[in-house]
Structures are given as C-alpha cells and as structure tokens.
Short mmCIF file of C-alpha atoms in Angstrom, two decimals:
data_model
loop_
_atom_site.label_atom_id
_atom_site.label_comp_id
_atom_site.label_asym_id
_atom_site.label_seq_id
_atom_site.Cartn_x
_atom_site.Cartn_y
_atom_site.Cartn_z
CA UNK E 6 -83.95 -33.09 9.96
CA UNK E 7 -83.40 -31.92 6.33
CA UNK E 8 -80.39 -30.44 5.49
CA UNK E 9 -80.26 -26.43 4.99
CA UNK E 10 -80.33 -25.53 1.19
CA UNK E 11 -77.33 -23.27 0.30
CA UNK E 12 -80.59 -20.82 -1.30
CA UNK E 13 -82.55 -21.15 2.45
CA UNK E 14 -79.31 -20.15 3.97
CA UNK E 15 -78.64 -17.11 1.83
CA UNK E 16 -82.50 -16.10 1.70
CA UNK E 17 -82.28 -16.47 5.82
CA UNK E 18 -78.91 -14.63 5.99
CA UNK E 19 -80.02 -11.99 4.23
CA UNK E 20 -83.24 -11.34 6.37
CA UNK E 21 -80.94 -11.45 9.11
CA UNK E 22 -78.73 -8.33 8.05
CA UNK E 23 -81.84 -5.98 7.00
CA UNK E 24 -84.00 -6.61 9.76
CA UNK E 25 -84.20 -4.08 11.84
CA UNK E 26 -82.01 -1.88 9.70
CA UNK E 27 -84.63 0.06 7.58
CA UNK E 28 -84.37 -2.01 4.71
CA UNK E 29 -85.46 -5.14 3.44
CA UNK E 30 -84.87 -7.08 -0.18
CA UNK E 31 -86.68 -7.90 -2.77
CA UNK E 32 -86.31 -9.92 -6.11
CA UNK E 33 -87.46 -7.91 -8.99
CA UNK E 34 -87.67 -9.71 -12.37
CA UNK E 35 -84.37 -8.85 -14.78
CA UNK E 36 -82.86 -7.16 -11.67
CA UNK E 37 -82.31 -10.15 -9.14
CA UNK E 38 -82.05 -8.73 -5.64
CA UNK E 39 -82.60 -5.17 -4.86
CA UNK E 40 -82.28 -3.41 -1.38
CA UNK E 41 -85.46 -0.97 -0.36
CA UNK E 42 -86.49 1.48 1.96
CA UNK E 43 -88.76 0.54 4.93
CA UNK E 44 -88.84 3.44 6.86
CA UNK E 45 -88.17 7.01 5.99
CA UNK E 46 -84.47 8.11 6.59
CA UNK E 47 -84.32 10.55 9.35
CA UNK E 48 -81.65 13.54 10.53
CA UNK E 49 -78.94 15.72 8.84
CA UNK E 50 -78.37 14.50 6.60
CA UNK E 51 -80.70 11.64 6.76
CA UNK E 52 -79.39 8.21 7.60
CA UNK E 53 -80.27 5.53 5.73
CA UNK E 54 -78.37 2.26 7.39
CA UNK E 55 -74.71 2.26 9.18
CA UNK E 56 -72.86 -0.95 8.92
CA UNK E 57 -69.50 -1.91 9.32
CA UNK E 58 -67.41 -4.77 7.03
CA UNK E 59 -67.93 -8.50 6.22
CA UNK E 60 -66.01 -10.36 9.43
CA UNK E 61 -64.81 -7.13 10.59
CA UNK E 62 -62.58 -7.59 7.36
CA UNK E 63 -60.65 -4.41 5.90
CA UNK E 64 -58.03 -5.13 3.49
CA UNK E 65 -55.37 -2.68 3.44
CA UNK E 66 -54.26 -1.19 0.09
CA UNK E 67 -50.15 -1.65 -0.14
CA UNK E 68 -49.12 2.14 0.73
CA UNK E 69 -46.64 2.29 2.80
CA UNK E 70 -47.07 6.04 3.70
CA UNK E 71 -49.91 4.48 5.50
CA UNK E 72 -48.27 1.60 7.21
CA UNK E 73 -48.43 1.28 10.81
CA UNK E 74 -51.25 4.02 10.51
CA UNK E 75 -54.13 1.37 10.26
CA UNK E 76 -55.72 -1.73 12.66
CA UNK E 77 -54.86 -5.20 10.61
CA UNK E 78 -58.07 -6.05 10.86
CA UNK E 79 -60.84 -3.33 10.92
CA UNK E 80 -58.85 -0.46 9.38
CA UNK E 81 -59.88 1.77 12.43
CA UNK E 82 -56.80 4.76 12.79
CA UNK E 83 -54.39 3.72 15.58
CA UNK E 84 -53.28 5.47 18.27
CA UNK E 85 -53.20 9.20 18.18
CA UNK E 86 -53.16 11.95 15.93
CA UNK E 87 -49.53 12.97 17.10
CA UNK E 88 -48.21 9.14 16.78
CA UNK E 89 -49.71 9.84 12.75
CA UNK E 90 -48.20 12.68 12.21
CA UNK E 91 -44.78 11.51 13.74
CA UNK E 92 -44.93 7.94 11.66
CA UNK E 93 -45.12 10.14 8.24
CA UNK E 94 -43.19 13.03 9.55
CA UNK E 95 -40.00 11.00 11.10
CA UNK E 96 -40.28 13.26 13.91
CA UNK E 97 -39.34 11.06 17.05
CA UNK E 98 -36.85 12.54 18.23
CA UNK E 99 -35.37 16.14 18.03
CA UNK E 100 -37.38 18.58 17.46
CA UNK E 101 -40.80 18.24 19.70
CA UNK E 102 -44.25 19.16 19.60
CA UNK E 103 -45.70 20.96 22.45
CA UNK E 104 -47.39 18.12 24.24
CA UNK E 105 -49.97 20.81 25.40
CA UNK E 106 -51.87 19.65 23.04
CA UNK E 107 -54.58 17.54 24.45
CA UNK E 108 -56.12 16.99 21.11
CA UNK E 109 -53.04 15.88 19.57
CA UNK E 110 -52.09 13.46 22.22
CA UNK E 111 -56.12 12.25 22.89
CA UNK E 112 -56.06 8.12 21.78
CA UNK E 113 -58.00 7.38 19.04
CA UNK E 114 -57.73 3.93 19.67
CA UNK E 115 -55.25 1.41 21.43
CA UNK E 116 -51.78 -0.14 19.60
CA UNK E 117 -51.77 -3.39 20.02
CA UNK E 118 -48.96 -5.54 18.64
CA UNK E 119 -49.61 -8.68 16.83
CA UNK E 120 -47.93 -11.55 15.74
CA UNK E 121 -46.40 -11.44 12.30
CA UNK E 122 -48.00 -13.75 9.55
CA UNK E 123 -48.11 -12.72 6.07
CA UNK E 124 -44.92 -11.37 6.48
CA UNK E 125 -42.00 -10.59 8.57
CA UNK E 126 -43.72 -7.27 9.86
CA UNK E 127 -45.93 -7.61 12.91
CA UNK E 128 -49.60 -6.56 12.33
CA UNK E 129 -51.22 -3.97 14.83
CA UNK E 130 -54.22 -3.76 15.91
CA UNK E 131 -56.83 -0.96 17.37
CA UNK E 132 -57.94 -3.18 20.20
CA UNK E 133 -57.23 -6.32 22.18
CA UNK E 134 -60.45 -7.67 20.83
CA UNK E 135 -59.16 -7.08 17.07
CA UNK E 136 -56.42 -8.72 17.98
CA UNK E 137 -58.36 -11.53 19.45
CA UNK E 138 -60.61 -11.41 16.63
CA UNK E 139 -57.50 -11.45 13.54
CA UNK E 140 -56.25 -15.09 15.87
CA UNK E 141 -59.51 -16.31 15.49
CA UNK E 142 -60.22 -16.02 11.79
CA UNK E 143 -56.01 -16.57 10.31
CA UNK E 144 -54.42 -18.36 13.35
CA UNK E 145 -55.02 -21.70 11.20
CA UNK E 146 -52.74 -20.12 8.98
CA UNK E 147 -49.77 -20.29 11.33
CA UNK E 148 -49.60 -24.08 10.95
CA UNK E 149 -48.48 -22.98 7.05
CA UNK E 150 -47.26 -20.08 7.48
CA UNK E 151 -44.31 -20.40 4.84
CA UNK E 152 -47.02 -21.37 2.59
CA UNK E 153 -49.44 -18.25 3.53
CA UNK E 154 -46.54 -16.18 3.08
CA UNK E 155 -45.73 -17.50 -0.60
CA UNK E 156 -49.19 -16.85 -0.84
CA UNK E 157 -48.91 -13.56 0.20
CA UNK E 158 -45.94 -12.33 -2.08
CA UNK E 159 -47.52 -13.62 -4.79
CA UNK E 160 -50.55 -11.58 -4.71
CA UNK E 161 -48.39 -8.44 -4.17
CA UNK E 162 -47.00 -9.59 -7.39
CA UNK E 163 -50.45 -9.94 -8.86
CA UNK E 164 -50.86 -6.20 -7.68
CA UNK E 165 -54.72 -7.72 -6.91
CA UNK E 166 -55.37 -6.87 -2.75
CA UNK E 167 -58.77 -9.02 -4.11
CA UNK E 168 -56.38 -12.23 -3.96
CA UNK E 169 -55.35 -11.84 -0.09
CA UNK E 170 -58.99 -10.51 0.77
CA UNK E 171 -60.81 -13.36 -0.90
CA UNK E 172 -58.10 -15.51 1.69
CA UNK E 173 -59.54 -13.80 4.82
CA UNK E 174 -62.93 -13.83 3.57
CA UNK E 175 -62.68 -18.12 3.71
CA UNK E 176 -60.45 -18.27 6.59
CA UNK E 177 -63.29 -16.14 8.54
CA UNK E 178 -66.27 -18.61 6.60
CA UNK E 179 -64.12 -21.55 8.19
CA UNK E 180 -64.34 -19.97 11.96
CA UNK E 181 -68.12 -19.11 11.17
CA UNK E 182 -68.18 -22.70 10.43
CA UNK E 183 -66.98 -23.80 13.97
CA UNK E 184 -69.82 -22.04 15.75
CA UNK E 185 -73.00 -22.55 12.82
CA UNK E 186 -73.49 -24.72 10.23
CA UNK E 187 -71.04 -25.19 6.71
CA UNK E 188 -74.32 -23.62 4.47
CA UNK E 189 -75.21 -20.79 7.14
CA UNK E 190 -71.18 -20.07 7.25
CA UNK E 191 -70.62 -19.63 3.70
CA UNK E 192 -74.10 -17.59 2.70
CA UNK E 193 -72.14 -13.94 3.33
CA UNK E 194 -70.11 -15.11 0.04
CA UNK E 195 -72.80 -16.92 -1.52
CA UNK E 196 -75.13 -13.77 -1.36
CA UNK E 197 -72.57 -11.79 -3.32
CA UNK E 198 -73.19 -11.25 -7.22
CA UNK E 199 -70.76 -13.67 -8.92
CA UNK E 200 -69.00 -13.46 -12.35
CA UNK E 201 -65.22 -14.65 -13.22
CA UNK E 202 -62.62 -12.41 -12.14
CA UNK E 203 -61.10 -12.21 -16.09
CA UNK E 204 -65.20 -10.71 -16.86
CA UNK E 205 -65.03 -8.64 -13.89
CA UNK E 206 -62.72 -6.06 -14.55
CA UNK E 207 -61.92 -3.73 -17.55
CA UNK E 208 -59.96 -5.25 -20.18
CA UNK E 209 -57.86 -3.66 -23.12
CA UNK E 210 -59.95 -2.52 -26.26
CA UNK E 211 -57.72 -4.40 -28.90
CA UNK E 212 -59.14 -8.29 -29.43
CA UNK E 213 -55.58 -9.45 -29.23
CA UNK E 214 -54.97 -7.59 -26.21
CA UNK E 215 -58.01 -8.56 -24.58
CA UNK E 216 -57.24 -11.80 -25.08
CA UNK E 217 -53.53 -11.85 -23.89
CA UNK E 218 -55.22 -10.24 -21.09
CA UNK E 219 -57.82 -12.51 -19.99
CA UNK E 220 -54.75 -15.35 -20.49
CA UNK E 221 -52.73 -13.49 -17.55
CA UNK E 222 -55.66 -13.09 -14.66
CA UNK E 223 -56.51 -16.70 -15.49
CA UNK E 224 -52.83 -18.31 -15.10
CA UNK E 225 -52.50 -15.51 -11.92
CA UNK E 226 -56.03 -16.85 -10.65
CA UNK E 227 -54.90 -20.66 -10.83
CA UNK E 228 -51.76 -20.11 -9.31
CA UNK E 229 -53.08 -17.96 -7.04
CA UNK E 230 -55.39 -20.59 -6.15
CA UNK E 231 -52.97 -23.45 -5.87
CA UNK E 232 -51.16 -21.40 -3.19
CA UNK E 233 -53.77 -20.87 -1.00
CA UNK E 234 -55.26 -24.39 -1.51
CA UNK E 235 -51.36 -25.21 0.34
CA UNK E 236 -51.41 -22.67 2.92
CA UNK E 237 -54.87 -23.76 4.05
CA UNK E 238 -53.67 -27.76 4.13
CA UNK E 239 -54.51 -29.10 0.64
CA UNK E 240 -57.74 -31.16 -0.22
CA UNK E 241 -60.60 -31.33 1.97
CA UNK E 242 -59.98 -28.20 3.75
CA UNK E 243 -62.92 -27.24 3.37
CA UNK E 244 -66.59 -28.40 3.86
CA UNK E 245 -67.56 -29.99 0.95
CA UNK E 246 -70.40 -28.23 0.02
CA UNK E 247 -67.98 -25.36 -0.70
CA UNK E 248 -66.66 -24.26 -3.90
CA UNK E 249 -64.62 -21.40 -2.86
CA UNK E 250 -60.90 -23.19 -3.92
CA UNK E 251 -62.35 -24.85 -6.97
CA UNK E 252 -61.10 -23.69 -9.64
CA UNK E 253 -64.11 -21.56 -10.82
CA UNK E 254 -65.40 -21.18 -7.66
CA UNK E 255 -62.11 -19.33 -6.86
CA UNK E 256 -62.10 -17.29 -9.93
CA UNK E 257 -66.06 -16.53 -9.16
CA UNK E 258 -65.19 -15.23 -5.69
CA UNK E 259 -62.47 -13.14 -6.84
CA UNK E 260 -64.64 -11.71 -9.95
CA UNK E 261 -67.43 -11.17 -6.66
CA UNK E 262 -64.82 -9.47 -5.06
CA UNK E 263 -64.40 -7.14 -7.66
CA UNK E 264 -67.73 -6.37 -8.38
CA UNK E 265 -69.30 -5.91 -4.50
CA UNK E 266 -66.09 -4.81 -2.69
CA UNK E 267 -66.07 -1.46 -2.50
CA UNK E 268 -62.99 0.95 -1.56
CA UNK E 269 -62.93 2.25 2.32
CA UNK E 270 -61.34 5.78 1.48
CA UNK E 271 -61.51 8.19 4.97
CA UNK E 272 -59.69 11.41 5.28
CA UNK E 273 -56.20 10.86 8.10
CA UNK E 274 -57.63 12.25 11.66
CA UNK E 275 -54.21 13.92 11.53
CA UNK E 276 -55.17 15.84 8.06
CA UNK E 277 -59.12 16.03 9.46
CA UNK E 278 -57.32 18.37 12.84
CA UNK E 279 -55.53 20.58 10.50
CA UNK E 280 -58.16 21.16 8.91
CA UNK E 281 -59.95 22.17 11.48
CA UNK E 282 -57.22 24.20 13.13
CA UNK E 283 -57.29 26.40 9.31
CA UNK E 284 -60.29 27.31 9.38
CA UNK E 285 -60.41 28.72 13.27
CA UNK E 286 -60.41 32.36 13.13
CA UNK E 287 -56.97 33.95 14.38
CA UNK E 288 -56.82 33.87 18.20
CA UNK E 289 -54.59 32.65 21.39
CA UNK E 290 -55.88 28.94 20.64
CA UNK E 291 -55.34 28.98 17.04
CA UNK E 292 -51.65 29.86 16.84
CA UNK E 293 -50.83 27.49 20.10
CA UNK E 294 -52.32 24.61 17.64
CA UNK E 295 -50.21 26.10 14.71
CA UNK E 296 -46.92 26.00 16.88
CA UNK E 297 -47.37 22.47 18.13
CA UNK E 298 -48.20 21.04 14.39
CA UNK E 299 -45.62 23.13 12.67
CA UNK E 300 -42.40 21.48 13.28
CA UNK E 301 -44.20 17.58 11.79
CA UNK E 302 -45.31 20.17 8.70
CA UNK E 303 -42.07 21.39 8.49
CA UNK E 304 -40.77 18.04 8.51
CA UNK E 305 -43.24 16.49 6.16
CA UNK E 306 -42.58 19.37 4.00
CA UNK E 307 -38.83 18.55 3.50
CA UNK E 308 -39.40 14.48 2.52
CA UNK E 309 -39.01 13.80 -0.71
CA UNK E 310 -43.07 12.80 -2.62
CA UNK E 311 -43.28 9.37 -2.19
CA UNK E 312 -44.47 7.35 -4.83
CA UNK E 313 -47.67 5.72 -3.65
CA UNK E 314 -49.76 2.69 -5.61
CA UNK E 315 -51.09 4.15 -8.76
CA UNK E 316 -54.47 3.99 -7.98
CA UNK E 317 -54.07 5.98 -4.43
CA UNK E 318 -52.44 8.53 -6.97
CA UNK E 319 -55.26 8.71 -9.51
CA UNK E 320 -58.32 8.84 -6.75
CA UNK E 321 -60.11 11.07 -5.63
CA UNK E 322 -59.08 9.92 -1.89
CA UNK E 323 -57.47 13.88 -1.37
CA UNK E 324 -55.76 14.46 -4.62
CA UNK E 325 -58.49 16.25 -6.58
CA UNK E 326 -59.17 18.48 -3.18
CA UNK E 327 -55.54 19.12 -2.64
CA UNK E 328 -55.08 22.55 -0.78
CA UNK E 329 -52.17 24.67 -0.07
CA UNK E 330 -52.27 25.82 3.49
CA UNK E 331 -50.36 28.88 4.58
CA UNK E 332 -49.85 29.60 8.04
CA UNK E 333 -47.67 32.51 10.17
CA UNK E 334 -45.19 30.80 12.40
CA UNK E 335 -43.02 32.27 14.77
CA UNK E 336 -40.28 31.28 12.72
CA UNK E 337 -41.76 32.33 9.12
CA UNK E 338 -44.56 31.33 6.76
CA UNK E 339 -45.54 27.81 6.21
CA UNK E 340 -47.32 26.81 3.27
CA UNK E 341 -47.74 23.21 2.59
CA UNK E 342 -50.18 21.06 0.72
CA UNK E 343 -52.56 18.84 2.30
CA UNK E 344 -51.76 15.67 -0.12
CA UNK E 345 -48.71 15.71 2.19
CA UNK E 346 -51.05 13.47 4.79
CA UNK E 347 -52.58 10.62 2.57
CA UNK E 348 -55.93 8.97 3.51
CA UNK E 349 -56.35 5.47 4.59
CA UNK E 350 -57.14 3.31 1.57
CA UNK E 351 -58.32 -0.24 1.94
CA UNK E 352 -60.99 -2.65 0.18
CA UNK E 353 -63.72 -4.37 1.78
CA UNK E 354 -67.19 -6.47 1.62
CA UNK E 355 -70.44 -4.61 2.96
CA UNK E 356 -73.35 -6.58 3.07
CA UNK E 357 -76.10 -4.34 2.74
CA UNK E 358 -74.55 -1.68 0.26
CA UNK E 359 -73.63 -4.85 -1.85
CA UNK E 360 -76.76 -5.36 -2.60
CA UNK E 361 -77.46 -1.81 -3.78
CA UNK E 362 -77.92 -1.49 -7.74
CA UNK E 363 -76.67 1.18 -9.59
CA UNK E 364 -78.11 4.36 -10.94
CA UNK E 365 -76.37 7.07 -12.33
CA UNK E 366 -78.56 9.44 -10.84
CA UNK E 367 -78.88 7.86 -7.26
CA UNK E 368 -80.92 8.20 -4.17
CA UNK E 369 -77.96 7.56 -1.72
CA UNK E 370 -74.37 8.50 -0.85
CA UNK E 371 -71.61 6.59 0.78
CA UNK E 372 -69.58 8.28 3.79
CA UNK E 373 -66.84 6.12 5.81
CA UNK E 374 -65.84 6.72 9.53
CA UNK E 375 -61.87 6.18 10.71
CA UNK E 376 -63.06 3.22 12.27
CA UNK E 377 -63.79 1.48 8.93
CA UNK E 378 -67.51 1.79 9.01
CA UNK E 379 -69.98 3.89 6.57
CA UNK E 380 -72.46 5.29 6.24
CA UNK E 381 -75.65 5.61 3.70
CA UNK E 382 -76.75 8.67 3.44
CA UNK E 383 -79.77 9.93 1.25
CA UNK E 384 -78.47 12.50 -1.71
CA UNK E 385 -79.45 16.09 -1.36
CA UNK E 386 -82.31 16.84 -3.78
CA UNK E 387 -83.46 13.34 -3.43
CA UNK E 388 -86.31 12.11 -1.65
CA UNK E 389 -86.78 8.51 -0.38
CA UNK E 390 -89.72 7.71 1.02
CA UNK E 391 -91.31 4.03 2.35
CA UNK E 392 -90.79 1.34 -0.58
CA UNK E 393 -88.32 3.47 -2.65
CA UNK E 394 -85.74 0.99 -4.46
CA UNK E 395 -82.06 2.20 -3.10
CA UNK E 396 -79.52 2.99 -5.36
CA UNK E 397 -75.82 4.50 -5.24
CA UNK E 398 -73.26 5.19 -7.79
CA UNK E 399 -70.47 2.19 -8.96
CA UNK E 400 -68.90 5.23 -10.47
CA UNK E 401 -68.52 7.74 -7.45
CA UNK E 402 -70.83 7.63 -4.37
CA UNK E 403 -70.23 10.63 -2.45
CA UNK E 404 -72.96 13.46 -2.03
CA UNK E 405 -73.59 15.52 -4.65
CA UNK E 406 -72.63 13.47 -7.05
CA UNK E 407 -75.12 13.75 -9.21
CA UNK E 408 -73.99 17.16 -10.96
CA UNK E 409 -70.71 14.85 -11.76
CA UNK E 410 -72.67 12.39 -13.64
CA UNK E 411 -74.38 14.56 -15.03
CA UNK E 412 -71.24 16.65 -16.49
CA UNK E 413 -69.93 13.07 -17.94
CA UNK E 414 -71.32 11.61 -21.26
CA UNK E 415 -73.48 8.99 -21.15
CA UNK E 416 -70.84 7.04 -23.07
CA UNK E 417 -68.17 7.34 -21.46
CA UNK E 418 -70.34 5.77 -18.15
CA UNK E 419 -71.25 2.91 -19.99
CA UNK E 420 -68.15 2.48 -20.84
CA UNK E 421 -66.92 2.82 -16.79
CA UNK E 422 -69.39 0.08 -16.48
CA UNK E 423 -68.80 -2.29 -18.64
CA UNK E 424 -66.50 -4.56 -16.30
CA UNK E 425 -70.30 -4.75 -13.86
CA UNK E 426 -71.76 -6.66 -16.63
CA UNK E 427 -74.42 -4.42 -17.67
CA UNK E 428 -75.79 -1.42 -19.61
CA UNK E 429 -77.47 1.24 -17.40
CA UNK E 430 -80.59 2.44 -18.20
CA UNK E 431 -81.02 4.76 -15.15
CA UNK E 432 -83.32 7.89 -15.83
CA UNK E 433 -80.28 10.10 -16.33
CA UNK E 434 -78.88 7.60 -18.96
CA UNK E 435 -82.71 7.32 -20.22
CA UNK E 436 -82.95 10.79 -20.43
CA UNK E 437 -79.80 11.52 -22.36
CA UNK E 438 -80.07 9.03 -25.06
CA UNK E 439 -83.43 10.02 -25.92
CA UNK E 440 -81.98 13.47 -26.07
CA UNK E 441 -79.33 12.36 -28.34
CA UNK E 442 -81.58 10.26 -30.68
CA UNK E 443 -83.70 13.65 -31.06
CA UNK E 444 -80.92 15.64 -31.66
CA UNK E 445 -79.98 13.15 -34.68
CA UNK E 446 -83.55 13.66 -35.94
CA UNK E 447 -83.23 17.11 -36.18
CA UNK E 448 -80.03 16.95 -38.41
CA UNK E 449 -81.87 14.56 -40.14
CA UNK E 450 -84.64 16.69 -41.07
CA UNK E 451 -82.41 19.58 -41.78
CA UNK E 452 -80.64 18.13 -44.15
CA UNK E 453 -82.70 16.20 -45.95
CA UNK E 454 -81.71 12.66 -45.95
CA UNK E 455 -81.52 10.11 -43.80
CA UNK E 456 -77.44 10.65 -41.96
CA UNK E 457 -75.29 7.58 -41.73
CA UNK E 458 -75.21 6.65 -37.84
CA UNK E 459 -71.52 6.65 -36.58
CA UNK E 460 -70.12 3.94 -33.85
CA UNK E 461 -69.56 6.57 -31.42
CA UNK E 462 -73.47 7.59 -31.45
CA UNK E 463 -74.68 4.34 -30.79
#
C-alpha cells in the first residue's frame, strides 16, 4: 500500500473536523483555505460550531493570581466558586463564609492532584480523566525531566507561553502517533498557516531595531529548540517525516503558533456569581448572598494590587469593564472593584476557528466557556446564510464588535495586522479607503492643483 501523503493527511484531517459541524472548507485562489457555512446557524444567538482545543491543550498564561484556579490541561475552573474566592482572598481560616451557600460550595469540577513536571509545583487537574489524559501526552517527559524543566525556565525567560505550548503540541502528535499513523498524527500542525516566528509577530519600527530584534527571537528560537530537542531524547525522536525540531520547522511552528493560537479569556465563575448576586433586586436572598461573599471581598479588598503579566494588564479580559460594586453590609458599606477577581487567561490551538480569515467587519463572534471551550457565534446585524465564507476579527472577536472597528482608522488596523502577513481588504477597509481617496479629490479640486500625497495617507 502507498504511503499517506503529508497533503492527503491534512486534506483528510480536515474533512474529519468539519463534518458534521456545519461547515466545510474550501480553497479559494489568493486566499488558500477558507471555512464556510453549510447550514444556517440556528438559536439565540445563533450557533455557528462549538469546539473545544487542539489535544485538549490549554496553555496557561504565567499569572499567578490565577494559579491553582485552572485544570493543567483543559483550563476548565477547578473546584468551587468558594475554593476561588478563598485561593485569591487568603481566607482559610478565620473569618468564615456562611456555608449556607449552596451555590458557593456547588463543584464546578473535581481537584485532582498531579504529579509535578515542569516544575517543582504539582499540576491539578479538573478530572481524573485530565489527569489521565496530561500522563498520556508529557509522561515521556519524566524520563528528562531535568531537561524539560531547563526547558521550561527558559521559556519563562523568553516571556513566549508559544515556546512551552508548541512542546505539548509535539508531545501530544507523538501519542497520536502511537495509536495512527506518523502523517495522520502530525496533520493538526501541518494544517496550521505557517510563517517564522521572527515574521510572525510585531517588530519595532526603527530598521536597526527591527533588526536587533529579529536577532533575539532567532538566538531564543534555537536555543529554545536545542532544549527541547534534549528533553525529548536528542536525534531521532521523532518520526522522520517530521520537521517540527528542525531548525525552521521549529521556528515555523512557533511563528504558526502565533498566528492561529488564539487567547482563551473567560470571566472567574467567582466574579460571574457576584455579578449575578448585584444585579438581584433587594430581598431576603440577596443580602444572605451579600453576607456570605462579604468577608473574601473584604479580604480581597485589603491585598495589596498585584502586578500581573503585562498583557493580562493591557486586555480587555475585565480591565476595560471594570466596575465598582457597592453593597450594604451589616457591618458598613462595601464598595470594591470587580478587577479585584481576574479572568482565566491561557493560549490555545482551535481547529476550526483557525481556519477562519479575517475581516474587519465580520460575520462571527468568539465566546469561551470555563471549561476552555468556545463558541462561534454569528454577529448581530449579520446574516449568514448556506455558502457564506466565515470570518471573525484577529483584532477583537467578541459581539458587537463591529462599531469598534469601525471607530478605529483603517490605518491603524493595518498596522495591528501587519505581524498576520497581510493587508486587509475587507469591505469596511474597502469602504474607507475609497472614502479617503475621495476626500483627497475634493481638496484637490478645491484648491486647484494637484496636493502632494503624505506617507500617512497612503
């Protein structure tokens, strides 16, 4: 029998993940693959696909507000919304919530403890079968494990979580490859739109910089490389056929990384109950839910801010909707802000939104669920019907994101987009440089003579 192509096994692994989902893909000259519609998306607000990570894979982002809050593999919340609010609060022992609270106490999941790998710390998990699962696609680490932990360290050093995912990503491939064949293992990465991690993400303006730049991610990428090449046993570790630990195969997985991983942002069930509790109107129920939450507020309230990763600062992940709550207690008002409870951050691979273009003016939004899933929902005011190409936003996917787009200059999402590689020419970006070219006209004609075009116009 002939050998599998690595092209067959990609074109037959991606039939595999849209059949039956409601979409299917097509190659479209200029555009290379492109997911579309088969069916009309149906409730409220309509559904377009649900799908969960690539090998069950979430990546954590380093906060360690949100440590211990998390599954090690899937990203799913663990345990319940009182264990959250007592790992960020401190509140073990002391001062008590009411355990009347049935909500509080309710599991959202199992605790299950690991055993430690990448570091000293012992990973937990949501479920015996995460647990299980995390053994499955690492535990050939363990045989290395001073070398996976180098490995480890160093990309916390890089301050790239794309290093430590691109690890799991192989190590799963590799268990794939025990149960299917090398090509059908490795088609999830292969599918993936590749460029080299130093093209992949936004470098400095100034030629010198750029180039002292693009010096740094290579060096970080070879020695990033060389590590895990160690902590997975050298040469010939895996199939042949694979590139993945080459040295541009390495870099092109991490640049694929950066370009289909997407970040898992979901609002703490902890935060979500509050929430709720707020907006009750004032009765018996309400302020028995206020007195059981208000001594972890309390607590919260007198931490000092922690100083979270930069990026968990700068996203819109429950900073830009901070609120100030302000609730009667029996023992005084409490006002505190919701950015006291972060959101779980992490970074992960989804098949079928991966292969999602962009449009600055898209057809579909991106929701995720505590257990590390999404899903694709169709923007209000939008309309996809039976053969519609679906699009979201690289720049910011949730609904109603359109009027945001809209509000930003055409150049300044170009220049967002630059690290993907290409120029959009969406309908909103269509419609706003012809707009601008006829606005140049005009002043043109007014004034007689031809005007000289400036940089920032082009």
């Amino acid at each position: 029998m002939m050998p599998v192509s690595p092209d067959a096994s990609v074109d037959a692994y991606l039939a595999g993940i849209t059949k039956g989902h409601g979409v299917e893909v097509r190659d479209l000259p200029g555009k290379g693959r492109c997911l579309f519609a088969t069916a009309v998306p149906q409730g409220e607000p309509p559904l377009v696909f649900a799908e969960g990570p690539l090998g069950r894979i979430v990546q954590t982002a380093p906060n360690a507000r949100s440590r211990k809050l998390a599954c090690a593999l899937c990203g799913h919340a663990l345990g319940s919304i009182a264990r959250h609010l007592s790992l960020l609060s401190s509140v073990d022992e002391g001062v008590q919530p009411s355990e009347g609270e049935d909500e509080l106490h309710a599991p959202l999941s199992d605790v299950v403890v690991g055993k430690p790998l990448f570091s000293n710390r012992a990973p937990l998990f949501c479920s015996s079968a995460c647990l299980k699962e995390y053994e499955r696609i690492l535990g050939r680490l363990r045989q290395r494990k001073l070398a996976a932990r180098r490995f480890a360290r160093y990309a916390k050093k890089c301050g790239c979580i794309f290093h430590l995912l691109a690890m799991k990503l192989i190590c799963w491939c590799l268990a794939q490859a025990e149960q299917i064949s090398p090509s059908a293992a490795a088609a999830p990465l292969r599918s993936l739109c590749r460029r080299l991690y130093w093209d992949a993400v936004d470098a400095p303006t100034c030629p010198e910089q750029a180039k002292a730049f693009r010096a740094k991610l290579q060096h970080e990428t070879e020695r990033s490389r060389t590590l895990a090449l160690k902590a997975l046993g050298g040469d010939g570790a895996l199939p042949k056929s694979w590139d993945f630990l080459e040295p541009d195969g390495y870099a092109s997985l991490l640049g694929a990384l950066c370009c289909n991983a997407t970040a898992v942002v979901y609002i703490s069930p902890a935060l979500q109950h509050i929430l709720l509790v707020d907006g009750m109107k004032d009765c018996p129920a309400k302020r028995s839910a206020i007195g059981a939450l208000a001594p972890w507020m309390r607590s919260l309230n007198a931490l000092p801010s922690p100083v979270d990763d930069a990026s968990d600062a700068e996203e819109a992940a429950g900073k830009d909707e901070e609120r100030v709550l302000s609730w009667k207690t029996p023992s005084g008002r409490l006002e505190f802000s919701t950015s006291l409870i972060p959101p779980f951050r992490g970074y992960a691979v989804f098949p079928r939104m991966a292969l999602m273009n962009h449009s600055c003016a898209p057809n579909c939004a991106i929701e995720f669920t505590f257990s590390g899933g999404l899903f694709a929902l169709e923007q209000r005011e939008r309309k996809i019907e039976k053969g519609t190409e679906l699009s979201i936003s690289y720049l910011n996917s949730s609904l109603d994101s359109y009027a945001d787009h809209r509000a930003m200059s055409r150049k300044r999402r170009q220049a967002q987009l630059r690290p993907y590689g290409f120029e959009c020419a969406c309908p909103l970006c269509t419609e706003q440089a012809a707009a601008s070219k006829k606005k140049r006209c005009r002043s043109q004609t007014a004034s007689g003579k031809p005007r000289k075009r400036r940089r920032s116009e082009e």
